[in-house]
Coordinates of C-alpha atoms and ligand atoms in Angstrom, one line a residue:
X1 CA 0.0 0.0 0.0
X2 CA 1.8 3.3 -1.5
X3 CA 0.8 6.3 -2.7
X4 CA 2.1 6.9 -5.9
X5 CA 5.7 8.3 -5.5
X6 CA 4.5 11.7 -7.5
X7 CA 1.9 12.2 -5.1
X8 CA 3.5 11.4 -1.3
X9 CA 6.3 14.0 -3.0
X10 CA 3.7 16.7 -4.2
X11 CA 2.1 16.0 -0.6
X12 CA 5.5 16.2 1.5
X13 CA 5.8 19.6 -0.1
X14 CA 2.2 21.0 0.6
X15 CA 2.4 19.7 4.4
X16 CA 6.4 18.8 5.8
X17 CA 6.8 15.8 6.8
X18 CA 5.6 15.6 9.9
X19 CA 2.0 16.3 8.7
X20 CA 2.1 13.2 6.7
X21 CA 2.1 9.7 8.0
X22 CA 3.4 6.9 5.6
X23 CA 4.5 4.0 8.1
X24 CA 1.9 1.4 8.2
X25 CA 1.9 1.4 11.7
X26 CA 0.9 4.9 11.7
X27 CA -1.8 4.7 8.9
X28 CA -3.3 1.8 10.7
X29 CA -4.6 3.8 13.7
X30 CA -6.1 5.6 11.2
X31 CA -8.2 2.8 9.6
X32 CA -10.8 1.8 11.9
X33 CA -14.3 3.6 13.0
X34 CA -16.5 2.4 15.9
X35 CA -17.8 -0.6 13.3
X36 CA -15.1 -2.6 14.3
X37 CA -14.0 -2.5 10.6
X38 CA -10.2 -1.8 10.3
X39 CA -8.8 -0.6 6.7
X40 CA -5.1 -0.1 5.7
X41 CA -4.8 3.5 4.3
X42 CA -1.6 4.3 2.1
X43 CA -1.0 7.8 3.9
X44 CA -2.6 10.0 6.5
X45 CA -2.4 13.9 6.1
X46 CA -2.6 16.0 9.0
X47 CA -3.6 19.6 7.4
X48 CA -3.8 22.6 9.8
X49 CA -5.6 25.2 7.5
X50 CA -7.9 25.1 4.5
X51 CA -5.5 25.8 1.5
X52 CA -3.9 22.6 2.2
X53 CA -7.2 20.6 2.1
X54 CA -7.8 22.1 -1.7
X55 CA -4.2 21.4 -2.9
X56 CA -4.4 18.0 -1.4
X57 CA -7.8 17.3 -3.2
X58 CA -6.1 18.4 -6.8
X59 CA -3.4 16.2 -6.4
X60 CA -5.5 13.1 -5.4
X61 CA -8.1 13.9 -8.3
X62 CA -4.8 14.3 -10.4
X63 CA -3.5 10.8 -9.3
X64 CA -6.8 9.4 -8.8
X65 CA -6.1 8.4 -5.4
X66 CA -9.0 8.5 -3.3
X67 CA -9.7 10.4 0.4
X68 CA -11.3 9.8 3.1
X69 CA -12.1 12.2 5.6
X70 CA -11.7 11.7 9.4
X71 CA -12.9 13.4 12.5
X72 CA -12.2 11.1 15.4
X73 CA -12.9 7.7 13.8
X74 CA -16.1 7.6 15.9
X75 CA -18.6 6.8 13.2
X76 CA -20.7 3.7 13.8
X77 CA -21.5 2.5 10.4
X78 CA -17.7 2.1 8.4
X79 CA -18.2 5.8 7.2
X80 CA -14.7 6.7 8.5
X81 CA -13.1 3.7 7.3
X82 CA -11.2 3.8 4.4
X83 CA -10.4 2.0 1.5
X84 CA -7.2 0.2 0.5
X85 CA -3.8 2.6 -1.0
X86 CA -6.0 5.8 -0.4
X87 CA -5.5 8.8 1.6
X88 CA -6.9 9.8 4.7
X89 CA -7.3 13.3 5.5
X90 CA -7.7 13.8 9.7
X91 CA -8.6 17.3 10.8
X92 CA -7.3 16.9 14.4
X93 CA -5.1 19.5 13.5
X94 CA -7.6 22.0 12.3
X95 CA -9.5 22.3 15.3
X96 CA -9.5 26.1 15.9
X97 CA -12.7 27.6 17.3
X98 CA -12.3 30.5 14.7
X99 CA -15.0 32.9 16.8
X100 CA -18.7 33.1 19.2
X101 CA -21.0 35.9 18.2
X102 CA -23.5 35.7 21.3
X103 CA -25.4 38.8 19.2
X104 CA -25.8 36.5 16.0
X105 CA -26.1 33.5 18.1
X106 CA -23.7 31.7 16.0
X107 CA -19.8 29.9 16.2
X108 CA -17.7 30.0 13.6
X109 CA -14.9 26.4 13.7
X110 CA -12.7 24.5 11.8
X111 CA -14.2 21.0 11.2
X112 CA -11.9 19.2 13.9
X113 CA -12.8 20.8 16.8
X114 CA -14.6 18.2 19.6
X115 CA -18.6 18.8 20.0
X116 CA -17.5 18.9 23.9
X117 CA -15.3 22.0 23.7
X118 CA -17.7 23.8 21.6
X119 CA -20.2 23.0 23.9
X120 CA -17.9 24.5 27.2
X121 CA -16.7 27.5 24.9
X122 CA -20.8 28.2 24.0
X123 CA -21.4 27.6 27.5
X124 CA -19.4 30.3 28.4
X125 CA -21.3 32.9 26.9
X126 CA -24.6 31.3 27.9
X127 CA -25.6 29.2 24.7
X128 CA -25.1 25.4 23.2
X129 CA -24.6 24.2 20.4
X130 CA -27.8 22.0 19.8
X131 CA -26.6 18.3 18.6
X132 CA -25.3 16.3 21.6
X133 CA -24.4 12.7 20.8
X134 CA -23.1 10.4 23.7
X135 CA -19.9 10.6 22.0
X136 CA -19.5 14.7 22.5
X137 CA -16.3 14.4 24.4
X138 CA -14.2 12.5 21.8
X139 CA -16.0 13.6 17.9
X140 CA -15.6 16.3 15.9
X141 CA -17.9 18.9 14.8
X142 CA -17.0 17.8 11.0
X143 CA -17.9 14.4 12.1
X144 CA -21.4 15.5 13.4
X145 CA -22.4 17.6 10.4
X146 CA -21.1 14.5 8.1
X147 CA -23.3 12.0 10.0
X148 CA -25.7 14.5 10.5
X149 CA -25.8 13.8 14.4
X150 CA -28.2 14.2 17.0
X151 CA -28.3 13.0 21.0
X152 CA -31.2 13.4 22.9
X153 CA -31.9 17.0 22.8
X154 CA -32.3 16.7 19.2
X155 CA -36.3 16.1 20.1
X156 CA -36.4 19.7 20.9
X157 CA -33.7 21.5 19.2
X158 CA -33.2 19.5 16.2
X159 CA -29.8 17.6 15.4
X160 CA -27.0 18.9 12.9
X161 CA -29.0 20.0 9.7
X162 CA -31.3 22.0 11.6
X163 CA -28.5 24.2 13.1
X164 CA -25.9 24.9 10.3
X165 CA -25.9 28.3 8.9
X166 CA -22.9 28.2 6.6
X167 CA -20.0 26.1 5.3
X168 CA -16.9 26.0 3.6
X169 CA -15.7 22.9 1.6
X170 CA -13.8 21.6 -0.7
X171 CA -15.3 19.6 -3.3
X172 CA -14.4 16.3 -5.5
X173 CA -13.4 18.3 -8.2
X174 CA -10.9 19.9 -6.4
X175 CA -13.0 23.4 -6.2
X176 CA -13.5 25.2 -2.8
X177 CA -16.9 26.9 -2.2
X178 CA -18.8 28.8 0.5
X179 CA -22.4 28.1 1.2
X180 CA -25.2 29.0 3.2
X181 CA -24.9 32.5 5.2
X182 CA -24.4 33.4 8.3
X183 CA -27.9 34.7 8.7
X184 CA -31.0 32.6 10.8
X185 CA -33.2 33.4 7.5
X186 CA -32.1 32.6 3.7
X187 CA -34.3 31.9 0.6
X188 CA -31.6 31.6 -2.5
X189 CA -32.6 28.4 -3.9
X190 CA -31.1 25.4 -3.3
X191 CA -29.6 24.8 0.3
X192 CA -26.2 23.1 -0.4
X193 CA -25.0 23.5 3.4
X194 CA -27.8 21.6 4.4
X195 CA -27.6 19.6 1.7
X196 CA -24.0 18.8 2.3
X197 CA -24.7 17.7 6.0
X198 CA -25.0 14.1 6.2
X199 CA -22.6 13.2 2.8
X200 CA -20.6 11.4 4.9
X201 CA -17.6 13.0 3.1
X202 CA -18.2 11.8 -0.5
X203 CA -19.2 15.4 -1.4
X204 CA -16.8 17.4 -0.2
X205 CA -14.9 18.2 2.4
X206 CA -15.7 20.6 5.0
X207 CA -13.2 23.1 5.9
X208 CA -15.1 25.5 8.4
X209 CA -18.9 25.4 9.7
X210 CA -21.1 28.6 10.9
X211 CA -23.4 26.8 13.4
X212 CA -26.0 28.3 15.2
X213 CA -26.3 28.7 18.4
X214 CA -29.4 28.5 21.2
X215 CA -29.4 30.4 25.0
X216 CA -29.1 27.5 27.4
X217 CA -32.3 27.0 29.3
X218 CA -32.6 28.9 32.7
X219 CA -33.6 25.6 34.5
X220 CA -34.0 21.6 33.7
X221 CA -36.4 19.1 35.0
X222 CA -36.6 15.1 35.1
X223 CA -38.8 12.6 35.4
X224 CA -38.7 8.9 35.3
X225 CA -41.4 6.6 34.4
X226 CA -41.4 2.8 35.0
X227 CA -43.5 1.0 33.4
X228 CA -44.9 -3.0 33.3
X229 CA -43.7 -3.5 29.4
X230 CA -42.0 -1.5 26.6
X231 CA -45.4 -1.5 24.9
X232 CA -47.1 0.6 27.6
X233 CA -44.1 2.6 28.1
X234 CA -43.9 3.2 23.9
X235 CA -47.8 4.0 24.0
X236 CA -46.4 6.5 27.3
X237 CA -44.2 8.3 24.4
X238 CA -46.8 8.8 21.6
X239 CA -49.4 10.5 24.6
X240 CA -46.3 12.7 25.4
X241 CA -45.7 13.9 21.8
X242 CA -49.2 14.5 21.3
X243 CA -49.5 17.3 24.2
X244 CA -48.3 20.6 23.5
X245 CA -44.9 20.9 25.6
X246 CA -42.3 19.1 24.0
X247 CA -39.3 17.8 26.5
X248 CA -35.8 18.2 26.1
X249 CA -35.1 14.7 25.8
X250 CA -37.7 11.8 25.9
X251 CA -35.6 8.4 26.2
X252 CA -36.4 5.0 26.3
X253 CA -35.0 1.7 27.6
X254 CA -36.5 -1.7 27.6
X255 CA -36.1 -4.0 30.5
X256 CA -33.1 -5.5 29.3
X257 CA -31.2 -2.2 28.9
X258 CA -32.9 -1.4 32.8
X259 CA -31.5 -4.1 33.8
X260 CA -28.2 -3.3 32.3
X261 CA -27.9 0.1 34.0
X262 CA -28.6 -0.6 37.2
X263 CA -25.5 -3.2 37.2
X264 CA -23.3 -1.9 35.0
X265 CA -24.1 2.0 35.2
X266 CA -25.3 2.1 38.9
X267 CA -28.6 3.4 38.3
X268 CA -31.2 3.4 41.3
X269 CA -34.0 2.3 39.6
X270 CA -36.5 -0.6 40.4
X271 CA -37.6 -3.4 38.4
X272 CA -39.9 -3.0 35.6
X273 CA -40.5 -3.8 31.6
X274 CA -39.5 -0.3 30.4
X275 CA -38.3 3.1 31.4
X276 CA -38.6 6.6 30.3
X277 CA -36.5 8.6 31.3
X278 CA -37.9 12.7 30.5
X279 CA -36.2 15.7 30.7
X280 CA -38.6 19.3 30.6
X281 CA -36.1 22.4 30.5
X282 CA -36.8 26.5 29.9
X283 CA -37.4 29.3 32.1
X284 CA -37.5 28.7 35.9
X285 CA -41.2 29.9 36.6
X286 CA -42.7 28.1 33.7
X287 CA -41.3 24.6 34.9
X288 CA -43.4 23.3 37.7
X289 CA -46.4 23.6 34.3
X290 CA -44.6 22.3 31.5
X291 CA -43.7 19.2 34.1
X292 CA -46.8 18.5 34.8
X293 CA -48.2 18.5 31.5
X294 CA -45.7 16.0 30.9
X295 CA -46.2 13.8 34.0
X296 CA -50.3 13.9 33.1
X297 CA -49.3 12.5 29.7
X298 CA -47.0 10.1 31.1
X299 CA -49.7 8.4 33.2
X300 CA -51.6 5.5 31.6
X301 CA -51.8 1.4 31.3
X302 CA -48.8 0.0 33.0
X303 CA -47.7 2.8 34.5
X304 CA -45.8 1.2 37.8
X305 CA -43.9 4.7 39.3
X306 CA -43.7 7.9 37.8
X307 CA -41.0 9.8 39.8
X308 CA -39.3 13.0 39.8
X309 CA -35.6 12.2 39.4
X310 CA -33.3 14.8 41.5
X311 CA -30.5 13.0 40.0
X312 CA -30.9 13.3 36.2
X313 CA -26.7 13.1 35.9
X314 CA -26.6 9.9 37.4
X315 CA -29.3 8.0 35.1
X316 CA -27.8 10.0 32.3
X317 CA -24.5 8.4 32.9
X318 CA -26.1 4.9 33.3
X319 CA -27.5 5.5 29.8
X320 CA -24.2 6.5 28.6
X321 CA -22.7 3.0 29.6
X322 CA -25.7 0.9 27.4
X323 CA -24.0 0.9 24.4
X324 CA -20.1 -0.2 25.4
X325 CA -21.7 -2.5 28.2
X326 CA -23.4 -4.2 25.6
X327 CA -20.6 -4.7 23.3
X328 CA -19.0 -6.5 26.3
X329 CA -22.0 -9.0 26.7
X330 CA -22.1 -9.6 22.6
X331 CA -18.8 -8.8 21.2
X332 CA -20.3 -8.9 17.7
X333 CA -22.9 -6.6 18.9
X334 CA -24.7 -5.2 15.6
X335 CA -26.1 -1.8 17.0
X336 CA -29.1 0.3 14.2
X337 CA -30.2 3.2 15.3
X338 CA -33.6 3.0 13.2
X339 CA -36.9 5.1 12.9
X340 CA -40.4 4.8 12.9
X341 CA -43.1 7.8 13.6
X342 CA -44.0 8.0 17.3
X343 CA -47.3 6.6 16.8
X344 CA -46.0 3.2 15.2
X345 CA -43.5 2.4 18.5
X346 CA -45.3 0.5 19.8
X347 CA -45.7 -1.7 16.8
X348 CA -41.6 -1.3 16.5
X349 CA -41.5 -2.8 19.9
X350 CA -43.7 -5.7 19.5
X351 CA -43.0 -6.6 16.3
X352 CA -38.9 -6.4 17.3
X353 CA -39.8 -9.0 20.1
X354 CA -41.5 -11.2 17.3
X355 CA -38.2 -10.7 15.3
X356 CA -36.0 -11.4 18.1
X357 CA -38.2 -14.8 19.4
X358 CA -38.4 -15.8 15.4
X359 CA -34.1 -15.7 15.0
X360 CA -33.3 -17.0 18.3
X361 CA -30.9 -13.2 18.4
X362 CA -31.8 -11.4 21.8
X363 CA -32.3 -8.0 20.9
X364 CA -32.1 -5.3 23.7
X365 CA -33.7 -1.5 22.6
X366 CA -33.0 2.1 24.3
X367 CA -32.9 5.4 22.5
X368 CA -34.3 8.9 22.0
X369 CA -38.4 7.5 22.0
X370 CA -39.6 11.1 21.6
X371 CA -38.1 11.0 17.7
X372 CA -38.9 7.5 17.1
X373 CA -35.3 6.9 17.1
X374 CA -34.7 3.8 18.9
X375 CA -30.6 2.0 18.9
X376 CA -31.9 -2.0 18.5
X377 CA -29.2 -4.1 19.5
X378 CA -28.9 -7.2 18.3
X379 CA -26.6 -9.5 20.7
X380 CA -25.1 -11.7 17.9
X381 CA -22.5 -13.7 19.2
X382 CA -20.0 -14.4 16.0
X383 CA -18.7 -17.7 18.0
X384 CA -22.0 -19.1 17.8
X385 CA -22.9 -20.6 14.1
X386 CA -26.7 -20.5 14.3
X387 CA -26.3 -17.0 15.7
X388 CA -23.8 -16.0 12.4
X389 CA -26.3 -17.3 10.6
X390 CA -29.3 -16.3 11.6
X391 CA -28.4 -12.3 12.4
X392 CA -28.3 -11.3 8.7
X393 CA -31.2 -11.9 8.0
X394 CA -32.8 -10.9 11.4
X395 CA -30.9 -7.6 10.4
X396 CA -33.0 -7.5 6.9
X397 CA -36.3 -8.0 8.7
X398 CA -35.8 -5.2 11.3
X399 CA -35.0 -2.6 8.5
X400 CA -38.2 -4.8 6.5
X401 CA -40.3 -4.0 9.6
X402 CA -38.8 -0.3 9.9
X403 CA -39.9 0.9 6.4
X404 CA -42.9 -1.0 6.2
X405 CA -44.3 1.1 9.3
X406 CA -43.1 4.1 7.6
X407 CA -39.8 4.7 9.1
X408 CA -36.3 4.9 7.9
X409 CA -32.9 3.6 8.0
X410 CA -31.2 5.4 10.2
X411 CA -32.0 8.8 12.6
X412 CA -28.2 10.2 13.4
X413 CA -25.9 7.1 12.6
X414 CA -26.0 7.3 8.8
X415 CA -25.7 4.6 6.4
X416 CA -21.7 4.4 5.8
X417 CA -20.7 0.8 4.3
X418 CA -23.0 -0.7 6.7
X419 CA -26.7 0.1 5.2
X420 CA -25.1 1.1 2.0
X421 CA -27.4 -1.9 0.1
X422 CA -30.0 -1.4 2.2
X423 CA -30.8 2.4 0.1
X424 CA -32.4 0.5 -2.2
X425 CA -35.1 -0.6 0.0
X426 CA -35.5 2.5 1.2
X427 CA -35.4 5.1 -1.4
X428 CA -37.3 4.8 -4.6
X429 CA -35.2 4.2 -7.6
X430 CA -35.3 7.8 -9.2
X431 CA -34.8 8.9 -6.2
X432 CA -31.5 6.9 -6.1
X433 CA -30.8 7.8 -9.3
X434 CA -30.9 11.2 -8.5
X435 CA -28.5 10.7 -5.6
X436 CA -25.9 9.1 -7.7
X437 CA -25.5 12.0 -10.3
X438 CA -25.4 15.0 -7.2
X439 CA -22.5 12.3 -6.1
X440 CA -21.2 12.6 -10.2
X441 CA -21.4 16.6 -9.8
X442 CA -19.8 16.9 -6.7
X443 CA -17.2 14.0 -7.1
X444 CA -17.0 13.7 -11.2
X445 CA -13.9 10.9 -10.4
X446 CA -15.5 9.4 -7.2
X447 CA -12.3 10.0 -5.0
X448 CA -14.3 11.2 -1.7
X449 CA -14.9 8.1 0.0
X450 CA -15.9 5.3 -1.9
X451 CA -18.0 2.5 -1.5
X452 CA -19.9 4.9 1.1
X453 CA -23.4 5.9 1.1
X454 CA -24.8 5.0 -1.8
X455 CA -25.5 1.4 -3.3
X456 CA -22.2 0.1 -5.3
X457 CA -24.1 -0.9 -8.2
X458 CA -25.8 2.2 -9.7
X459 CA -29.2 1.7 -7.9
X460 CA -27.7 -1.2 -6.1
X461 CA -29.1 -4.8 -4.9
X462 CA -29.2 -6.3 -1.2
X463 CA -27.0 -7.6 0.4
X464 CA -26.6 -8.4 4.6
X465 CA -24.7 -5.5 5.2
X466 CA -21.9 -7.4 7.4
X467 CA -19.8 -7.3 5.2
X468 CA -15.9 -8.7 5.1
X469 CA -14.4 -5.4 6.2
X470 CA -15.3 -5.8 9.6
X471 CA -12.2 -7.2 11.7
Ligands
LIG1 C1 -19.9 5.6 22.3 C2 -20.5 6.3 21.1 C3 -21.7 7.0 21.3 C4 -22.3 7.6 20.2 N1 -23.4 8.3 20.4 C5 -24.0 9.0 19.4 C6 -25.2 9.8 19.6 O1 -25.7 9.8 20.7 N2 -25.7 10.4 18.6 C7 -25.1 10.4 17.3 O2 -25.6 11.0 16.4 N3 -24.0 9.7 17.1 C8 -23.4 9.0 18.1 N4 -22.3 8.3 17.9 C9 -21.7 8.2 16.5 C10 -20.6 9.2 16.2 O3 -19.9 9.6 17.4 C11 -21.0 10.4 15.4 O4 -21.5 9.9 14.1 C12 -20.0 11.5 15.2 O5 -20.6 12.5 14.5 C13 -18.8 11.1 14.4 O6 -17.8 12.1 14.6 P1 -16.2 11.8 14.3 O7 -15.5 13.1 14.5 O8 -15.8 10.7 15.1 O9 -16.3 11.5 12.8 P2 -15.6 10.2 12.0 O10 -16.1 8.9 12.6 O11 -14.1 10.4 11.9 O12 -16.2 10.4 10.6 C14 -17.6 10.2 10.4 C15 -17.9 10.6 8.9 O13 -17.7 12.0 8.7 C16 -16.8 12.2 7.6 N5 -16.1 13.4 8.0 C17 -15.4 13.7 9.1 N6 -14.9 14.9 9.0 C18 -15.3 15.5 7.9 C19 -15.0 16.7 7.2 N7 -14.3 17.7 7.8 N8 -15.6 16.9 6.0 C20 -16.3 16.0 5.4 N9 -16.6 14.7 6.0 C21 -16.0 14.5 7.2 C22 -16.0 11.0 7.5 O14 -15.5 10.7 6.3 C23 -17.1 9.9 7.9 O15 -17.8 9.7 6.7 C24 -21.7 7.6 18.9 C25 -20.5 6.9 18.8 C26 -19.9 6.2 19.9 C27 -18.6 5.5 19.7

């Protein structure tokens, strides 16, 4: 695995040496996401500002060497993980946090710098920047707008698409652009900042973002529910969404992920089927109402103990641990994080059960309930032969079962190489069609991240999605 020699030359020059990595063992730190797929990149560049990022692009296009873009490799799906003897471009090094403007209510940043510190700098003027994934401490902000990601507040403040104002990129054909403007209201056609988020970095790359920013809420409230099964507690959610206040975070757990966080995270909660755990913020004085509201909805079938929780950090932190707990319980873990409207959860959750019972593959649920968002785990063992065999096609019947109640693929993972041949199933075929010549303007030589996204075969066929890559 080389870069051609022209290429690693024309690259030393643009970025010295020590911004380029060529020694395998380097690269190979750079080849894995959180799919547990590991690939063997040719070079890593390290750039620090965005004239680097558009020489590098010519060159590859030039050598038709293809890049892929990297955050902090914390991409669940094989987005981040890239192909053999191409290049991957890491932006740890531009991670500047260019400028706040509390009176526009917007940051300006450089695509690598963590969601965490953005968060603490915000903080410090009194706002936040609105997507919050689990992973906030350790991704980027170029990660986030790639995946488009969300997190739990994303039920009332919407995840990454609905607050980016502006970006700047560099595309495929080796062309920078701006788009988008730093304004809260624009009507100039087509949106291709929005449209860029979620690309997954077979677009272009992005070089700065212009995010907006919201005041942080005066004061926060939580509640838990228990309930006697996940589909009273699901039937809980859609008599939640259907009042007027909406909560800051409305998430789920079934009683296997329960059970889960009170040994492995800690959590003081009692025994039950399901568990909502609700979060009500905004001004102080209008609290106590909003609460309410939401504790009147939250009462119903199988309700066993609807509490106020003084200690929304802890149980926050116990939902934290699900996801790596449960990777050390099934090491081959496959982990969706699919959607269906609110009103069809509680068809999700029975008819999950039915999938699980019908496999033989336990499947353990948790998730942000209040988008229809739920993370279904399946606990496939890869030591165990009926289980290798049998979690394909479980997999194909839960995304079946997810579209067929009007849901979709994925709400803040993406697709990456994971659900790449699932698209098909889920978009229409002009649709797909349509998808694959924006990719052909964008990326006329299909260098940015290959084999991601979008079906390999023009409008693509099925396949089980766990694939070879995986190590
Ligand atoms: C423990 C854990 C918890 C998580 N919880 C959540 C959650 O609650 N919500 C959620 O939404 N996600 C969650 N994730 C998934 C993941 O953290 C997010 O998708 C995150 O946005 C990825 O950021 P990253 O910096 O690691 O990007 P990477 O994984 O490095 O890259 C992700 C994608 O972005 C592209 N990319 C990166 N930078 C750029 C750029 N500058 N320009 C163009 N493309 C770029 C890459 O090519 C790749 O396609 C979780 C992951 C883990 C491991």
């Amino acid at each position: 695995m080389h870069l051609p020699n022209l290429l690693t030359k024309r690259l030393l020059h643009l970025l010295g040496d020590h911004a380029l990595l060529t020694d395998p063992a380097d690269c190979l730190a750079y080849g894995y996401d959180n799919s547990r797929r590991q690939g063997r990149p040719a070079a890593v560049a390290l750039p620090t500002e965005a004239g680097q990022v558009l020489e590098l692009v010519r060159a590859c296009r030039e050598a038709r060497v293809s890049i892929t873009a990297r955050g902090r490799g914390t991409a669940t799906t094989g987005a981040a993980v890239p192909g053999e003897n191409s290049l991957v471009v890491s932006f740890e090094r531009m991670d500047q946090l260019v400028a706040i403007e509390p009176d526009d209510r917007l940051a300006v940043v450089q695509p690598g710098v963590l969601n965490g510190d953005l968060q603490q700098a915000a903080a410090a003027h009194g706002f936040f920047w609105a997507p919050d994934p689990t992973s906030a401490p350790y991704c980027t902000v170029g990660g986030n707008l790639a995946c488009n990601a969300g997190g739990p507040r994303a039920l009332k403040y919407g995840a990454s698409r609905d607050n980016v104002l502006a970006l700047a990129a560099v595309s495929g054909r080796g062309e920078a652009f701006r788009c988008g403007a730093a304004t809260t209201k624009s009507a100039i056609g087509y949106d291709l900042a929005r449209f860029l988020v979620g690309s997954e970095g077979t677009l272009a790359l992005i070089t700065e973002a212009t995010l907006r920013l919201l005041p942080l809420p005066e004061a926060r409230t939580g509640l838990r529910a228990l309930y006697t099964d996940t589909a009273a507690a699901a039937a809980a959610v859609a008599r939640i969404m259907a009042q007027p206040v909406t909560p800051s975070a409305l998430e789920f757990m079934d009683g296997a992920a329960l059970k889960l966080a009170r040994e492995v995270g800690g959590a003081d909660i009692g025994a039950g089927g399901a568990l909502l755990m609700i979060e009500v913020d905004g001004r102080r004085d209008a609290l106590a109402d909003a609460g309410a509201a939401v504790s009147k909805a939250a009462h119903g079938q199988g309700l066993i103990e609807l509490a106020a929780s003084d200690d929304l950090d802890t149980l926050w932190q116990a939902r934290r641990k699900l996801s790596p707990a449960l990777r050390t319980l099934a090491p081959g873990k496959i982990n969706e994080d699919v959607v269906v409207p609110v009103s069809r959860l509680p068809a999700l959750i029975s008819g999950l059960d039915a999938l699980s019972a019908r496999h033989g593959i336990p499947i353990v649920n948790f998730g942000h309930a209040g988008n229809g968002n739920i993370h279904v785990n399946l606990l496939h063992q890869p030591d165990d032969p009926r289980h290798v065999k049998a979690a394909p096609r479980c997999l194909a019947d839960v995304f079946d079962l997810v579209l067929e109640l009007g849901g979709t693929l994925s709400g803040e993972h993406g697709i990456g190489i994971d659900k790449r041949d699932f698209m098909a199933r889920a978009l229409d075929t002009e649709s797909l069609a349509l998808l694959h010549g924006i990719k052909a303007v964008f990326d006329p030589d299909g260098i940015l991240n290959p084999g991601k996204l979008l079906p390999l075969s023009g409008l693509g066929t099925r396949d089980s999605g766990l694939g070879n890559a995986r190590g």
